[in-house]
mmCIF file of C-alpha atoms in Angstrom:
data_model
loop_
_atom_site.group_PDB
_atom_site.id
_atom_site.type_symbol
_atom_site.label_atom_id
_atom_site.label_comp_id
_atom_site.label_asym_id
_atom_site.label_seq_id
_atom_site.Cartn_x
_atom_site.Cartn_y
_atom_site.Cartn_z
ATOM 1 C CA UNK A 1412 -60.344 209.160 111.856
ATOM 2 C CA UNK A 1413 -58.584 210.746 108.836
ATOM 3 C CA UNK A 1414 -56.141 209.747 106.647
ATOM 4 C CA UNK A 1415 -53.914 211.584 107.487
ATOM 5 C CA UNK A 1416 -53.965 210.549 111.210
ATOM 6 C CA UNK A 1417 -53.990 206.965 110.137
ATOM 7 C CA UNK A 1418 -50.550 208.040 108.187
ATOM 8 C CA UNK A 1419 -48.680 210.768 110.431
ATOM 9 C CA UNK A 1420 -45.616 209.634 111.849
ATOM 10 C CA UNK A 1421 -45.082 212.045 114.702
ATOM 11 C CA UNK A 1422 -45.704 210.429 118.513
ATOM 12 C CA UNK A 1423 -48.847 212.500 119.440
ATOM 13 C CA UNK A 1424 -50.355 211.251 122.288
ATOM 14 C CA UNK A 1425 -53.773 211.851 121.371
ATOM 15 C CA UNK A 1426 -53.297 209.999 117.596
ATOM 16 C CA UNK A 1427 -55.752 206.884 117.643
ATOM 17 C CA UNK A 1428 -52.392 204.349 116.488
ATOM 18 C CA UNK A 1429 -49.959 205.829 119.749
ATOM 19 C CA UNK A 1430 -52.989 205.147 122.093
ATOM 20 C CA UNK A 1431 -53.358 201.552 120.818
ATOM 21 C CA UNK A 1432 -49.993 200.789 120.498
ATOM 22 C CA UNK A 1433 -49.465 201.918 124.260
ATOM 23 C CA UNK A 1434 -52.289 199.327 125.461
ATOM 24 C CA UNK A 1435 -50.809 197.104 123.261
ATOM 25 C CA UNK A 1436 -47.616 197.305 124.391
ATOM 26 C CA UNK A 1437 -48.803 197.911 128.665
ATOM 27 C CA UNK A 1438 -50.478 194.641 128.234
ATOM 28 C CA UNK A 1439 -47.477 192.343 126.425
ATOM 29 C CA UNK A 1440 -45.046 194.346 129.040
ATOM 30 C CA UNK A 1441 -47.140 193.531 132.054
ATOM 31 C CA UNK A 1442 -48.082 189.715 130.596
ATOM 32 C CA UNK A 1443 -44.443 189.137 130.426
ATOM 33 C CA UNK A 1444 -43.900 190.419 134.105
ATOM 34 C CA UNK A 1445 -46.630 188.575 135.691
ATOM 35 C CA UNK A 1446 -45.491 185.409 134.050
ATOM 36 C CA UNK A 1447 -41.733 185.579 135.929
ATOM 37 C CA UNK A 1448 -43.634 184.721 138.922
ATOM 38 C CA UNK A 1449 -42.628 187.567 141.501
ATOM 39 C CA UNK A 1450 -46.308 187.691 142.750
ATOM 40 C CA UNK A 1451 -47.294 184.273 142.564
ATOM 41 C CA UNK A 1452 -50.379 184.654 144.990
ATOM 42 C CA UNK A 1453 -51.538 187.892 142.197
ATOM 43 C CA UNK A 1454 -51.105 186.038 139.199
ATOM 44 C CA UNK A 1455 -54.733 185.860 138.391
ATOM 45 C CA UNK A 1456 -56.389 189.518 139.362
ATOM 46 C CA UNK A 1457 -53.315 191.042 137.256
ATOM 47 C CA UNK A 1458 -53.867 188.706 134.444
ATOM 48 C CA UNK A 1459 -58.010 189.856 134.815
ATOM 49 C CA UNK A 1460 -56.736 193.277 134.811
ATOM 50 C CA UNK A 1461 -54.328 193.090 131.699
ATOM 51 C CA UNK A 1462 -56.736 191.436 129.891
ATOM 52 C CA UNK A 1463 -59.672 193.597 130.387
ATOM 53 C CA UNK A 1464 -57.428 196.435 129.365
ATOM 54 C CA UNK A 1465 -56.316 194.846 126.662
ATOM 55 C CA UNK A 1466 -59.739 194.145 125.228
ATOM 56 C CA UNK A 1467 -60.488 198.066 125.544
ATOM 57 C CA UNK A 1468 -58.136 198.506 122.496
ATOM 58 C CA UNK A 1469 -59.918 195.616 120.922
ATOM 59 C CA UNK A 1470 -63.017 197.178 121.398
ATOM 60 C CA UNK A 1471 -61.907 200.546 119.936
ATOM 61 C CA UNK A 1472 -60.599 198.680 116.995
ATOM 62 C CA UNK A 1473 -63.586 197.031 116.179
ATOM 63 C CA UNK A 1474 -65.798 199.639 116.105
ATOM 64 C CA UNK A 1475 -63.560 201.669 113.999
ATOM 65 C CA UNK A 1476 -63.906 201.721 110.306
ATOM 66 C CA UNK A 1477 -62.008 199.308 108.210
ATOM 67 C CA UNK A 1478 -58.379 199.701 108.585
ATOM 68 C CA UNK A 1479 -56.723 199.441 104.450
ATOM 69 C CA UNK A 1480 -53.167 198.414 104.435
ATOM 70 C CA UNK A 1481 -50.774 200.573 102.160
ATOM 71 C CA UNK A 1482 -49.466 198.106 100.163
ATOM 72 C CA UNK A 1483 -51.091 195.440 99.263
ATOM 73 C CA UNK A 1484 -48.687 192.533 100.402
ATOM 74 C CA UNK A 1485 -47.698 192.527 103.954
ATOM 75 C CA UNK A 1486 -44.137 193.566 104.282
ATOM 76 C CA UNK A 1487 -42.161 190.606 105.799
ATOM 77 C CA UNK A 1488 -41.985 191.653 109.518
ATOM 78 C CA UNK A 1489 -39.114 188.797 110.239
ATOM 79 C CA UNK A 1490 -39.418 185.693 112.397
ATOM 80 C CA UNK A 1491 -42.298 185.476 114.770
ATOM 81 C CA UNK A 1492 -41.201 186.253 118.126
ATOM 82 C CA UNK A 1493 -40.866 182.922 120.666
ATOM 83 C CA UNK A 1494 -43.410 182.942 123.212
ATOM 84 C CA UNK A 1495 -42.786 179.458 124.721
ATOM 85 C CA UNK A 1496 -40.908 180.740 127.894
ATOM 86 C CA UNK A 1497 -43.729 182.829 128.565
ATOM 87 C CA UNK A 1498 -46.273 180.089 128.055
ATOM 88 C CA UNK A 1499 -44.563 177.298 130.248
ATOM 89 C CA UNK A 1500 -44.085 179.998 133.184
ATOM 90 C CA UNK A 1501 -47.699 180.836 132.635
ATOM 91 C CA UNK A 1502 -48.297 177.028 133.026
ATOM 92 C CA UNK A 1503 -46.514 176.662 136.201
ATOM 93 C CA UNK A 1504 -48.183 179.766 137.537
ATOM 94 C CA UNK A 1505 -51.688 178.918 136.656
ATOM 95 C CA UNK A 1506 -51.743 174.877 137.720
ATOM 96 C CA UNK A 1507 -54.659 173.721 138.428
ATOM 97 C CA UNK A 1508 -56.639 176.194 137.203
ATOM 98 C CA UNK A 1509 -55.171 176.833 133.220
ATOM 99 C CA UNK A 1510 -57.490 174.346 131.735
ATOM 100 C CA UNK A 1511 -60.876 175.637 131.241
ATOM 101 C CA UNK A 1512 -63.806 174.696 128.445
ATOM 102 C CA UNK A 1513 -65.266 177.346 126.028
ATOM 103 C CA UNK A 1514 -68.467 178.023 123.716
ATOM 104 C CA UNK A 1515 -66.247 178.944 120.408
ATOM 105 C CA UNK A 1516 -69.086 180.417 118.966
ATOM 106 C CA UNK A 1517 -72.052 181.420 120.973
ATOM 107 C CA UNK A 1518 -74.837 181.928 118.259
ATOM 108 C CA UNK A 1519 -74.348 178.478 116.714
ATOM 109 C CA UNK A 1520 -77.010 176.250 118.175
ATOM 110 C CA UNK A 1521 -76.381 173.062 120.674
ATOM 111 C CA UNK A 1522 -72.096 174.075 120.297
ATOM 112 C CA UNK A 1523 -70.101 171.785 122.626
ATOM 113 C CA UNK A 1524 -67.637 173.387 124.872
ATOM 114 C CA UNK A 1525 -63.881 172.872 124.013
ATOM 115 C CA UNK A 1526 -61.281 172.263 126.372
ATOM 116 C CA UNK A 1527 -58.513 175.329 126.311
ATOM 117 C CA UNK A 1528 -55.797 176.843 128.457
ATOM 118 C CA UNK A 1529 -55.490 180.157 129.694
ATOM 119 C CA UNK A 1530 -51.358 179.672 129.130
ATOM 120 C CA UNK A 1531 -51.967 178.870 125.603
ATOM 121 C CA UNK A 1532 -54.384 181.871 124.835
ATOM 122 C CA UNK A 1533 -52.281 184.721 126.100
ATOM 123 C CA UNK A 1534 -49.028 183.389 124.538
ATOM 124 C CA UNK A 1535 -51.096 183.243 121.109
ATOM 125 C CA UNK A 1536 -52.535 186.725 121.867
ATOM 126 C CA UNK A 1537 -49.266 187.614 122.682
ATOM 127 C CA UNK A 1538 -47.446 186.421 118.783
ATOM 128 C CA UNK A 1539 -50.699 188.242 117.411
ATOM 129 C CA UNK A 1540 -50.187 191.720 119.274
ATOM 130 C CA UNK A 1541 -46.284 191.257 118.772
ATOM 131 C CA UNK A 1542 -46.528 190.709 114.796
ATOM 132 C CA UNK A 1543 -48.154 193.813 114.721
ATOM 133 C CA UNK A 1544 -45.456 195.504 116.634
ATOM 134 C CA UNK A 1545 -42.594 194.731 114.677
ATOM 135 C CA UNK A 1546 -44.814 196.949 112.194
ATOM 136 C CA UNK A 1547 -45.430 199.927 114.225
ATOM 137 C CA UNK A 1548 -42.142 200.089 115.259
ATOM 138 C CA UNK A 1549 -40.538 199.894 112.036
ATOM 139 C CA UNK A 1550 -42.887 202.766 110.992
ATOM 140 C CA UNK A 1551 -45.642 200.711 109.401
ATOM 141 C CA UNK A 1552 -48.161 202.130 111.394
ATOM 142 C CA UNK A 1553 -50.828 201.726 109.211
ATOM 143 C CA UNK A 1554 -49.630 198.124 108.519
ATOM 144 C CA UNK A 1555 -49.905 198.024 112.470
ATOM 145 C CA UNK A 1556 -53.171 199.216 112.660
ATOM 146 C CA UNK A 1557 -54.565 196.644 109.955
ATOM 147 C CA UNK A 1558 -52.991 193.829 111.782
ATOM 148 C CA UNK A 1559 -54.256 194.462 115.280
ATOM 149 C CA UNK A 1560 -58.024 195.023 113.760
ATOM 150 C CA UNK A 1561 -57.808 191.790 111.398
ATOM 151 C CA UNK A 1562 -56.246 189.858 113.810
ATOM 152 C CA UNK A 1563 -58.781 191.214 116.737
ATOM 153 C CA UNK A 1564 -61.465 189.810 114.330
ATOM 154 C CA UNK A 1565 -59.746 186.344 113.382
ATOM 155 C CA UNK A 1566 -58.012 185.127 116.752
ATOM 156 C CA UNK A 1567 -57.062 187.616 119.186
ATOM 157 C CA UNK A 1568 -60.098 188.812 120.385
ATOM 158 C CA UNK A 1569 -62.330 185.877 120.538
ATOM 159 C CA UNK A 1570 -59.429 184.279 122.299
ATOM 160 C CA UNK A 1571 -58.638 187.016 124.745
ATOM 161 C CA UNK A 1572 -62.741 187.437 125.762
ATOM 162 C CA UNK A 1573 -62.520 183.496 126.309
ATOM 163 C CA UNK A 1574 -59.459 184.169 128.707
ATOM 164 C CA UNK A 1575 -61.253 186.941 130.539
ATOM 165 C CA UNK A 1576 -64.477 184.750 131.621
ATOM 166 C CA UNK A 1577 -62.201 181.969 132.840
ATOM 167 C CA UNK A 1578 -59.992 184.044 134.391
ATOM 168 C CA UNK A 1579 -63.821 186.190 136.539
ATOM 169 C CA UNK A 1580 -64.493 182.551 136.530
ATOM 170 C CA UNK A 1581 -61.680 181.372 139.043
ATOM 171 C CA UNK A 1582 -62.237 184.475 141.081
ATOM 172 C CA UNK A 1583 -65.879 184.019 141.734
ATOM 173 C CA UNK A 1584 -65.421 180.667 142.846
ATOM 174 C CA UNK A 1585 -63.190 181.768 144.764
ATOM 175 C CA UNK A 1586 -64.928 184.857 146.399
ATOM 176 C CA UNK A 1587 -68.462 182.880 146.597
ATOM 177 C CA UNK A 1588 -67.354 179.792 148.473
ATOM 178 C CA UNK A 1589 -68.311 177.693 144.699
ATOM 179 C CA UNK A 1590 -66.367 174.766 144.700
ATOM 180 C CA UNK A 1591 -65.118 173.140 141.049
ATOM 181 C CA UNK A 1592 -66.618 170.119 139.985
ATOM 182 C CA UNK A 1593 -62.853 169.325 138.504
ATOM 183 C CA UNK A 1594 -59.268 170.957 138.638
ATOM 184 C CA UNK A 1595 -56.448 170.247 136.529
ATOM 185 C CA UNK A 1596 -54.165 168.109 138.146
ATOM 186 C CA UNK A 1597 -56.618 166.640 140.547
ATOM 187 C CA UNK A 1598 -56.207 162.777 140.553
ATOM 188 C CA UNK A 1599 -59.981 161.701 138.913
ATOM 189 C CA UNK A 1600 -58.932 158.013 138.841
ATOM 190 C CA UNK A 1601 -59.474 157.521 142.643
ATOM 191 C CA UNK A 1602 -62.800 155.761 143.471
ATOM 192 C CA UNK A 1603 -64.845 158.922 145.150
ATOM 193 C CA UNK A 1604 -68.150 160.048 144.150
ATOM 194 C CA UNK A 1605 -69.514 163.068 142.900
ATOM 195 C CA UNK A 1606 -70.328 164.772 145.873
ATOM 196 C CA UNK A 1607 -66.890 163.694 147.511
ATOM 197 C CA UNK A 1608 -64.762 164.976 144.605
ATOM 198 C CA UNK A 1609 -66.440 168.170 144.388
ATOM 199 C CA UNK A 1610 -65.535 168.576 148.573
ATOM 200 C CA UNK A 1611 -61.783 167.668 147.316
ATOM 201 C CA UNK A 1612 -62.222 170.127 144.622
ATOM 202 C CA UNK A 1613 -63.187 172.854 146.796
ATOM 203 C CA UNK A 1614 -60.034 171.816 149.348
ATOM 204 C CA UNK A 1615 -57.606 171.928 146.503
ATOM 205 C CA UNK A 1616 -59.016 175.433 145.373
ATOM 206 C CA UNK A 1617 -59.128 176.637 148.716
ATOM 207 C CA UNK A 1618 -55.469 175.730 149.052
ATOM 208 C CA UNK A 1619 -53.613 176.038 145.537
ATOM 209 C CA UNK A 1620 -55.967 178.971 144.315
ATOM 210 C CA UNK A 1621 -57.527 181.385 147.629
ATOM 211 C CA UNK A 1622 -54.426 181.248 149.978
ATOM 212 C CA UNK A 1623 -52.076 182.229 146.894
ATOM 213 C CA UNK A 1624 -54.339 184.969 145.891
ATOM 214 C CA UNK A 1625 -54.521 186.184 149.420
ATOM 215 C CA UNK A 1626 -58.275 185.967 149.310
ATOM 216 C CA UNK A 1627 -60.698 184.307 152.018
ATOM 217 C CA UNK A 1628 -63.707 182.351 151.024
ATOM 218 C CA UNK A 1629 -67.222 183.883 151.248
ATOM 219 C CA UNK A 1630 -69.478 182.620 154.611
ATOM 220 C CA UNK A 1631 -71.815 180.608 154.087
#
């Protein structure tokens, strides 16, 4: 891309910034409205959807060419934007499935998984995506641009590919009959054995997860 699309300041649809501000700002629109709750039982294929969209502009700024700032301090952008409503309704919405465990990097050798919630991740992808708004609205486009490619890099993207395989992860279980081992919020403390708490897994999912979702298990 040229410099001077990188710089021009008119709203053409076809510029490289509008198109990634507009996924940018589909997917923090959309998060927002999936976490008031209207569709309860859809909560999880939007969230799949958003997020693979989402990660379509990550893509497109990864591959891109190094993204240089115009100044060489970022301009204060204000106060970061509050994102805890959004996390606790994603919380509610997401019980018992939010917790889920993650390879942080996948090319370092014998890497333990860490425990990590879905409601956690977007709301941080969410700040990152935001602090980069306040840029490209304010004109900063280039500013914008740098932000959403550094942070892709550093947090967002990592972060947002983690949420996408737990989120096919819940569906697939769901759609293939595959019980969890464990859900969040299951009681662990009662005396049942392996094979008996995966059963009560599967009852729980069945119940909490593939009746919300409006989704039938797979025949066996």
């Amino acid at each position: 891309m040229s410099d001077a699309t990188l710089h021009a300041t008119t709203q053409n649809p076809d510029d490289f910034a509008v198109q990634i501000a507009d996924q940018i700002e589909s997917f923090l629109v959309a998060v927002t409205e999936v976490a008031k709750g209207d569709e309860p039982g859809s909560t999880v294929p939007f969230l799949l959807l958003e997020v693979s969209q989402l990660l379509l502009a990550g893509g497109r700024l990864g591959a891109h060419e190094d993204i240089v700032p115009d100044e060489r301090y970022e301009p204060d952008p204000g106060p970061e934007p509050d994102v805890d409503e959004l996390r606790e309704n994603l919380v509610r919405l997401l019980e018992p499935v939010d917790v889920y465990f993650e390879v942080f990097d996948p090319y370092a050798p014998r890497t333990a998984p860490v425990p990590a919630r879905i409601s956690d991740d977007l709301a941080d992808v969410s700040t990152d995506l935001r602090h980069g708004m306040v840029h490209y609205r304010a004109g900063r486009t280039t500013e914008a641009l740098w932000w959403w490619q550094f942070s892709y890099f550093s947090n967002w993207g990592p972060t947002a590919s983690a949420v996408l395989r737990a989120l096919q992860s819940v569906l697939i279980h769901v759609r293939l009959n595959q019980p969890l081992e464990e859900l969040d919020g299951l009681d662990t403390d009662q005396a049942a054995g392996d094979e008996t708490l995966e059963v009560e897994a599967g009852r729980v999912m069945a119940e909490e997860i593939c009746g919300p979702l409006g989704m039938r298990p797979a025949k066996q």
